[in-house]
Amino acid sequence: VQLQASGGGLVDPGGSLRLSCAASGSIFSIDTMNWYRQPPGKQRELVAAITSGGSTNYADSVKGRFTISRDSAKNTVYLQMNSLKAEDTAVYYCKAERVRVGLRKYDFWGQGTLVTVSS
């Protein structure tokens, strides 16, 4: 199973970006899909999560600005980021939790995509 994240880049403060993360391989199902981020010199933190049932959870710092969604048929998770701030600058990682592969479940991480918010 591989997770491929894309959509990062350089954006002006107040701008928008949409991140995508597609999981591929012999996947039967995925429970929760997440976006984490790691700002320069800081620890990785959870940004947003979405369950297979569509329930979502957001870090306080992004509530009202970011929206997580998923296309379960495509095993893909998205992160729409609006009103971006300099403090949103980070490497963004996707994580798929409790991915059923055969009879067992595993967690997988994507490779990360850099988001830089700067004028």
CSV table of N, CA and C in Angstrom, one decimal:
chain,number,residue,atom,x,y,z
A,1,VAL,N,0.9,-1.2,0.0
A,1,VAL,CA,0.0,0.0,0.0
A,1,VAL,C,0.9,1.2,0.0
A,2,GLN,N,0.5,2.2,-0.9
A,2,GLN,CA,1.3,3.5,-0.9
A,2,GLN,C,0.3,4.6,-0.8
A,3,LEU,N,0.7,5.7,-0.2
A,3,LEU,CA,0.0,6.9,-0.1
A,3,LEU,C,0.8,8.0,-0.9
A,4,GLN,N,0.1,8.7,-1.8
A,4,GLN,CA,0.8,9.7,-2.6
A,4,GLN,C,0.1,11.0,-2.4
A,5,ALA,N,0.8,11.9,-1.7
A,5,ALA,CA,0.3,13.2,-1.5
A,5,ALA,C,0.7,14.2,-2.5
A,6,SER,N,-0.2,15.2,-2.8
A,6,SER,CA,0.2,16.2,-3.8
A,6,SER,C,-0.6,17.5,-3.5
A,7,GLY,N,-0.3,18.6,-4.2
A,7,GLY,CA,-1.0,19.8,-4.1
A,7,GLY,C,-0.3,20.9,-3.3
A,8,GLY,N,0.8,20.6,-2.7
A,8,GLY,CA,1.5,21.7,-2.0
A,8,GLY,C,2.2,22.7,-2.9
A,9,GLY,N,2.6,23.8,-2.3
A,9,GLY,CA,3.3,24.8,-3.1
A,9,GLY,C,3.4,26.1,-2.3
A,10,LEU,N,3.8,27.2,-3.1
A,10,LEU,CA,3.9,28.5,-2.5
A,10,LEU,C,2.6,29.3,-2.7
A,11,VAL,N,2.1,29.9,-1.7
A,11,VAL,CA,0.9,30.7,-1.8
A,11,VAL,C,1.0,31.9,-1.0
A,12,ASP,N,0.3,33.0,-1.4
A,12,ASP,CA,0.3,34.2,-0.6
A,12,ASP,C,-0.6,34.1,0.6
A,13,PRO,N,-0.3,34.8,1.6
A,13,PRO,CA,-1.2,34.9,2.8
A,13,PRO,C,-2.6,35.2,2.3
A,14,GLY,N,-3.6,34.5,2.9
A,14,GLY,CA,-5.0,34.7,2.5
A,14,GLY,C,-5.4,33.9,1.3
A,15,GLY,N,-4.5,33.2,0.7
A,15,GLY,CA,-4.8,32.3,-0.5
A,15,GLY,C,-5.3,31.0,-0.1
A,16,SER,N,-5.4,30.1,-1.1
A,16,SER,CA,-6.0,28.8,-0.9
A,16,SER,C,-5.2,27.7,-1.6
A,17,LEU,N,-5.2,26.6,-1.1
A,17,LEU,CA,-4.6,25.4,-1.7
A,17,LEU,C,-5.5,24.2,-1.4
A,18,ARG,N,-5.4,23.2,-2.3
A,18,ARG,CA,-6.1,21.9,-2.1
A,18,ARG,C,-5.1,20.8,-2.2
A,19,LEU,N,-5.0,20.1,-1.1
A,19,LEU,CA,-4.1,18.9,-1.0
A,19,LEU,C,-4.9,17.6,-1.3
A,20,SER,N,-4.2,16.7,-2.0
A,20,SER,CA,-4.9,15.4,-2.2
A,20,SER,C,-3.9,14.3,-1.8
A,21,CYS,N,-4.5,13.2,-1.4
A,21,CYS,CA,-3.7,12.0,-1.0
A,21,CYS,C,-4.4,10.8,-1.4
A,22,ALA,N,-3.8,10.0,-2.3
A,22,ALA,CA,-4.4,8.8,-2.9
A,22,ALA,C,-3.7,7.6,-2.4
A,23,ALA,N,-4.5,6.7,-1.8
A,23,ALA,CA,-3.9,5.4,-1.4
A,23,ALA,C,-4.1,4.3,-2.5
A,24,SER,N,-3.1,3.6,-2.7
A,24,SER,CA,-3.2,2.5,-3.8
A,24,SER,C,-2.6,1.2,-3.2
A,25,GLY,N,-3.0,0.2,-3.9
A,25,GLY,CA,-2.6,-1.2,-3.4
A,25,GLY,C,-3.8,-2.1,-3.2
A,26,SER,N,-3.5,-3.2,-2.5
A,26,SER,CA,-4.5,-4.2,-2.2
A,26,SER,C,-5.3,-3.8,-1.0
A,27,ILE,N,-6.2,-2.8,-1.1
A,27,ILE,CA,-6.9,-2.2,0.0
A,27,ILE,C,-8.3,-2.7,0.0
A,28,PHE,N,-8.8,-3.3,1.1
A,28,PHE,CA,-10.2,-3.6,1.2
A,28,PHE,C,-11.0,-2.5,1.8
A,29,SER,N,-10.4,-1.8,2.8
A,29,SER,CA,-11.1,-0.7,3.4
A,29,SER,C,-10.2,0.2,4.2
A,30,ILE,N,-10.5,1.4,4.4
A,30,ILE,CA,-9.8,2.3,5.2
A,30,ILE,C,-10.7,2.9,6.3
A,31,ASP,N,-10.3,2.9,7.5
A,31,ASP,CA,-11.1,3.5,8.6
A,31,ASP,C,-11.0,5.0,8.6
A,32,THR,N,-10.0,5.5,9.2
A,32,THR,CA,-9.8,7.0,9.3
A,32,THR,C,-8.7,7.5,8.4
A,33,MET,N,-8.9,8.6,7.8
A,33,MET,CA,-7.8,9.3,7.0
A,33,MET,C,-7.5,10.6,7.6
A,34,ASN,N,-6.3,10.9,7.7
A,34,ASN,CA,-5.9,12.1,8.5
A,34,ASN,C,-4.9,13.0,7.6
A,35,TRP,N,-4.8,14.2,8.0
A,35,TRP,CA,-3.8,15.1,7.6
A,35,TRP,C,-3.0,15.6,8.8
A,36,TYR,N,-1.7,15.5,8.8
A,36,TYR,CA,-0.8,16.0,9.8
A,36,TYR,C,0.0,17.1,9.2
A,37,ARG,N,0.7,17.9,10.0
A,37,ARG,CA,1.7,18.8,9.4
A,37,ARG,C,2.8,18.9,10.4
A,38,GLN,N,4.0,19.3,9.9
A,38,GLN,CA,5.2,19.5,10.7
A,38,GLN,C,5.8,20.8,10.3
A,39,PRO,N,5.6,21.9,11.1
A,39,PRO,CA,6.2,23.2,10.8
A,39,PRO,C,7.7,23.1,11.0
A,40,PRO,N,8.5,24.0,10.4
A,40,PRO,CA,9.9,23.9,10.5
A,40,PRO,C,10.3,24.0,12.0
A,41,GLY,N,11.1,23.0,12.4
A,41,GLY,CA,11.6,23.0,13.8
A,41,GLY,C,10.6,22.6,14.9
A,42,LYS,N,9.5,22.2,14.4
A,42,LYS,CA,8.5,21.8,15.4
A,42,LYS,C,8.0,20.3,15.2
A,43,GLN,N,7.2,19.9,16.2
A,43,GLN,CA,6.8,18.5,16.1
A,43,GLN,C,5.6,18.4,15.1
A,44,ARG,N,5.4,17.2,14.7
A,44,ARG,CA,4.2,16.9,13.8
A,44,ARG,C,3.0,17.0,14.6
A,45,GLU,N,1.9,17.5,14.0
A,45,GLU,CA,0.6,17.7,14.7
A,45,GLU,C,-0.5,17.3,13.8
A,46,LEU,N,-1.6,16.9,14.4
A,46,LEU,CA,-2.8,16.5,13.7
A,46,LEU,C,-3.5,17.8,13.2
A,47,VAL,N,-3.9,17.8,12.0
A,47,VAL,CA,-4.6,19.0,11.4
A,47,VAL,C,-6.1,18.6,11.3
A,48,ALA,N,-6.4,17.5,10.7
A,48,ALA,CA,-7.8,17.1,10.5
A,48,ALA,C,-7.9,15.6,10.2
A,49,ALA,N,-9.0,15.1,10.6
A,49,ALA,CA,-9.3,13.6,10.4
A,49,ALA,C,-10.7,13.4,9.9
A,50,ILE,N,-10.9,12.3,9.2
A,50,ILE,CA,-12.2,12.0,8.7
A,50,ILE,C,-12.4,10.5,8.8
A,51,THR,N,-13.5,10.0,9.4
A,51,THR,CA,-13.7,8.6,9.5
A,51,THR,C,-14.4,8.1,8.2
A,52,SER,N,-14.5,6.8,8.2
A,52,SER,CA,-15.2,6.1,7.0
A,52,SER,C,-16.7,6.5,7.0
A,53,GLY,N,-17.2,6.9,8.1
A,53,GLY,CA,-18.6,7.4,8.2
A,53,GLY,C,-18.8,8.8,7.9
A,54,GLY,N,-17.7,9.6,7.7
A,54,GLY,CA,-17.8,11.0,7.4
A,54,GLY,C,-17.7,11.9,8.5
A,55,SER,N,-17.5,11.4,9.7
A,55,SER,CA,-17.2,12.3,10.9
A,55,SER,C,-15.9,13.0,10.8
A,56,THR,N,-15.8,14.3,11.1
A,56,THR,CA,-14.6,15.0,11.0
A,56,THR,C,-14.1,15.6,12.3
A,57,ASN,N,-12.9,15.9,12.4
A,57,ASN,CA,-12.3,16.5,13.5
A,57,ASN,C,-11.1,17.4,13.1
A,58,TYR,N,-11.1,18.6,13.7
A,58,TYR,CA,-10.1,19.6,13.2
A,58,TYR,C,-9.3,20.1,14.4
A,59,ALA,N,-8.0,20.5,14.2
A,59,ALA,CA,-7.3,21.2,15.2
A,59,ALA,C,-7.9,22.6,15.3
A,60,ASP,N,-7.8,23.2,16.5
A,60,ASP,CA,-8.5,24.5,16.7
A,60,ASP,C,-7.9,25.6,15.8
A,61,SER,N,-6.6,25.4,15.5
A,61,SER,CA,-5.9,26.4,14.7
A,61,SER,C,-6.4,26.5,13.3
A,62,VAL,N,-7.1,25.5,12.8
A,62,VAL,CA,-7.6,25.5,11.4
A,62,VAL,C,-9.1,25.5,11.2
A,63,LYS,N,-9.8,25.4,12.3
A,63,LYS,CA,-11.3,25.3,12.3
A,63,LYS,C,-11.8,26.6,11.6
A,64,GLY,N,-12.8,26.3,10.6
A,64,GLY,CA,-13.4,27.4,9.9
A,64,GLY,C,-12.6,27.8,8.7
A,65,ARG,N,-11.3,27.3,8.5
A,65,ARG,CA,-10.5,27.6,7.3
A,65,ARG,C,-10.2,26.4,6.5
A,66,PHE,N,-10.0,25.3,7.1
A,66,PHE,CA,-9.7,24.0,6.4
A,66,PHE,C,-10.9,23.1,6.4
A,67,THR,N,-11.0,22.3,5.3
A,67,THR,CA,-12.1,21.3,5.2
A,67,THR,C,-11.5,20.0,4.7
A,68,ILE,N,-11.7,19.0,5.4
A,68,ILE,CA,-11.2,17.6,5.0
A,68,ILE,C,-12.4,16.9,4.4
A,69,SER,N,-12.1,16.2,3.3
A,69,SER,CA,-13.2,15.3,2.7
A,69,SER,C,-12.5,14.1,2.1
A,70,ARG,N,-13.3,13.1,1.7
A,70,ARG,CA,-12.7,11.9,1.2
A,70,ARG,C,-13.6,11.3,0.1
A,71,ASP,N,-13.0,10.6,-0.8
A,71,ASP,CA,-13.7,9.9,-1.8
A,71,ASP,C,-13.4,8.4,-1.6
A,72,SER,N,-14.2,7.7,-0.8
A,72,SER,CA,-13.9,6.3,-0.4
A,72,SER,C,-13.7,5.4,-1.6
A,73,ALA,N,-14.5,5.7,-2.7
A,73,ALA,CA,-14.4,4.8,-3.9
A,73,ALA,C,-13.0,4.9,-4.5
A,74,LYS,N,-12.3,6.1,-4.3
A,74,LYS,CA,-11.0,6.3,-4.9
A,74,LYS,C,-9.9,6.2,-3.8
A,75,ASN,N,-10.3,5.9,-2.6
A,75,ASN,CA,-9.3,5.8,-1.5
A,75,ASN,C,-8.5,7.1,-1.4
A,76,THR,N,-9.2,8.2,-1.6
A,76,THR,CA,-8.5,9.5,-1.6
A,76,THR,C,-9.1,10.5,-0.6
A,77,VAL,N,-8.2,11.2,0.1
A,77,VAL,CA,-8.6,12.2,1.0
A,77,VAL,C,-8.1,13.6,0.5
A,78,TYR,N,-8.8,14.6,0.8
A,78,TYR,CA,-8.5,16.0,0.4
A,78,TYR,C,-8.5,16.9,1.6
A,79,LEU,N,-7.7,18.0,1.4
A,79,LEU,CA,-7.7,19.0,2.4
A,79,LEU,C,-7.8,20.4,1.7
A,80,GLN,N,-8.9,21.0,1.8
A,80,GLN,CA,-9.1,22.3,1.2
A,80,GLN,C,-8.7,23.3,2.3
A,81,MET,N,-7.7,24.1,1.9
A,81,MET,CA,-7.1,25.1,2.9
A,81,MET,C,-7.4,26.5,2.3
A,82,ASN,N,-8.2,27.3,3.1
A,82,ASN,CA,-8.5,28.6,2.7
A,82,ASN,C,-7.9,29.6,3.8
A,83,SER,N,-7.9,30.9,3.4
A,83,SER,CA,-7.4,31.9,4.3
A,83,SER,C,-6.1,31.5,5.0
A,84,LEU,N,-5.2,31.1,4.1
A,84,LEU,CA,-3.9,30.6,4.7
A,84,LEU,C,-3.1,31.7,5.3
A,85,LYS,N,-2.4,31.3,6.4
A,85,LYS,CA,-1.5,32.2,7.2
A,85,LYS,C,-0.1,31.7,7.1
A,86,ALA,N,0.8,32.6,7.5
A,86,ALA,CA,2.2,32.2,7.5
A,86,ALA,C,2.5,31.0,8.4
A,87,GLU,N,1.7,30.9,9.5
A,87,GLU,CA,1.9,29.9,10.5
A,87,GLU,C,1.4,28.5,10.0
A,88,ASP,N,0.7,28.5,8.8
A,88,ASP,CA,0.3,27.2,8.2
A,88,ASP,C,1.5,26.6,7.4
A,89,THR,N,2.6,27.3,7.3
A,89,THR,CA,3.7,26.8,6.5
A,89,THR,C,4.2,25.5,7.2
A,90,ALA,N,4.3,24.4,6.5
A,90,ALA,CA,4.7,23.1,7.0
A,90,ALA,C,4.8,22.1,5.9
A,91,VAL,N,5.4,21.0,6.3
A,91,VAL,CA,5.2,19.8,5.4
A,91,VAL,C,4.0,19.1,5.9
A,92,TYR,N,3.1,18.8,5.0
A,92,TYR,CA,1.8,18.2,5.3
A,92,TYR,C,1.9,16.7,4.9
A,93,TYR,N,1.5,15.9,5.8
A,93,TYR,CA,1.5,14.4,5.6
A,93,TYR,C,0.1,13.8,5.7
A,94,CYS,N,-0.2,12.9,4.9
A,94,CYS,CA,-1.5,12.1,5.1
A,94,CYS,C,-1.2,10.8,5.7
A,95,LYS,N,-2.2,10.3,6.5
A,95,LYS,CA,-2.1,9.1,7.2
A,95,LYS,C,-3.4,8.3,7.0
A,96,ALA,N,-3.3,7.1,6.7
A,96,ALA,CA,-4.4,6.2,6.6
A,96,ALA,C,-4.4,5.2,7.7
A,97,GLU,N,-5.4,5.2,8.6
A,97,GLU,CA,-5.4,4.3,9.8
A,97,GLU,C,-6.3,3.1,9.6
A,98,ARG,N,-5.8,2.0,10.2
A,98,ARG,CA,-6.6,0.8,10.1
A,98,ARG,C,-7.1,0.4,8.7
A,99,VAL,N,-6.0,0.3,7.9
A,99,VAL,CA,-6.3,0.0,6.5
A,99,VAL,C,-6.3,-1.6,6.4
A,100,ARG,N,-7.4,-2.1,5.9
A,100,ARG,CA,-7.6,-3.5,5.9
A,100,ARG,C,-6.9,-4.0,4.6
A,101,VAL,N,-5.9,-4.9,4.8
A,101,VAL,CA,-5.2,-5.5,3.7
A,101,VAL,C,-5.2,-7.0,4.0
A,102,GLY,N,-6.0,-7.8,3.3
A,102,GLY,CA,-6.2,-9.2,3.6
A,102,GLY,C,-7.0,-9.3,4.9
A,103,LEU,N,-6.5,-10.0,5.8
A,103,LEU,CA,-7.2,-10.2,7.1
A,103,LEU,C,-6.7,-9.3,8.2
A,104,ARG,N,-5.7,-8.4,7.9
A,104,ARG,CA,-5.1,-7.6,9.0
A,104,ARG,C,-5.3,-6.1,8.6
A,105,LYS,N,-5.0,-5.3,9.7
A,105,LYS,CA,-5.2,-3.8,9.5
A,105,LYS,C,-3.8,-3.2,9.8
A,106,TYR,N,-3.5,-2.2,9.1
A,106,TYR,CA,-2.2,-1.5,9.2
A,106,TYR,C,-2.5,0.0,9.1
A,107,ASP,N,-1.5,0.8,9.6
A,107,ASP,CA,-1.5,2.3,9.4
A,107,ASP,C,-0.4,2.6,8.4
A,108,PHE,N,-0.7,3.6,7.5
A,108,PHE,CA,0.3,4.0,6.5
A,108,PHE,C,0.4,5.5,6.4
A,109,TRP,N,1.6,6.0,6.1
A,109,TRP,CA,1.9,7.4,6.0
A,109,TRP,C,2.3,7.7,4.5
A,110,GLY,N,1.9,8.9,4.1
A,110,GLY,CA,2.3,9.4,2.8
A,110,GLY,C,3.7,10.1,2.9
A,111,GLN,N,4.2,10.6,1.8
A,111,GLN,CA,5.6,11.1,1.8
A,111,GLN,C,5.7,12.6,2.2
A,112,GLY,N,4.6,13.3,2.3
A,112,GLY,CA,4.6,14.7,2.7
A,112,GLY,C,4.7,15.6,1.5
A,113,THR,N,4.0,16.7,1.6
A,113,THR,CA,4.0,17.8,0.6
A,113,THR,C,4.2,19.1,1.3
A,114,LEU,N,5.1,19.9,0.7
A,114,LEU,CA,5.4,21.2,1.4
A,114,LEU,C,4.5,22.3,1.0
A,115,VAL,N,3.9,23.0,2.0
A,115,VAL,CA,3.1,24.2,1.9
A,115,VAL,C,3.8,25.4,2.5
A,116,THR,N,4.1,26.4,1.6
A,116,THR,CA,4.7,27.6,2.1
A,116,THR,C,3.8,28.8,1.9
A,117,VAL,N,3.5,29.5,2.9
A,117,VAL,CA,2.6,30.6,2.9
A,117,VAL,C,3.5,31.9,3.1
A,118,SER,N,3.7,32.6,2.0
A,118,SER,CA,4.6,33.8,2.1
A,118,SER,C,4.3,34.7,1.0
A,119,SER,N,4.5,36.0,1.2
A,119,SER,CA,4.4,37.0,0.1
A,119,SER,C,5.8,37.3,-0.5
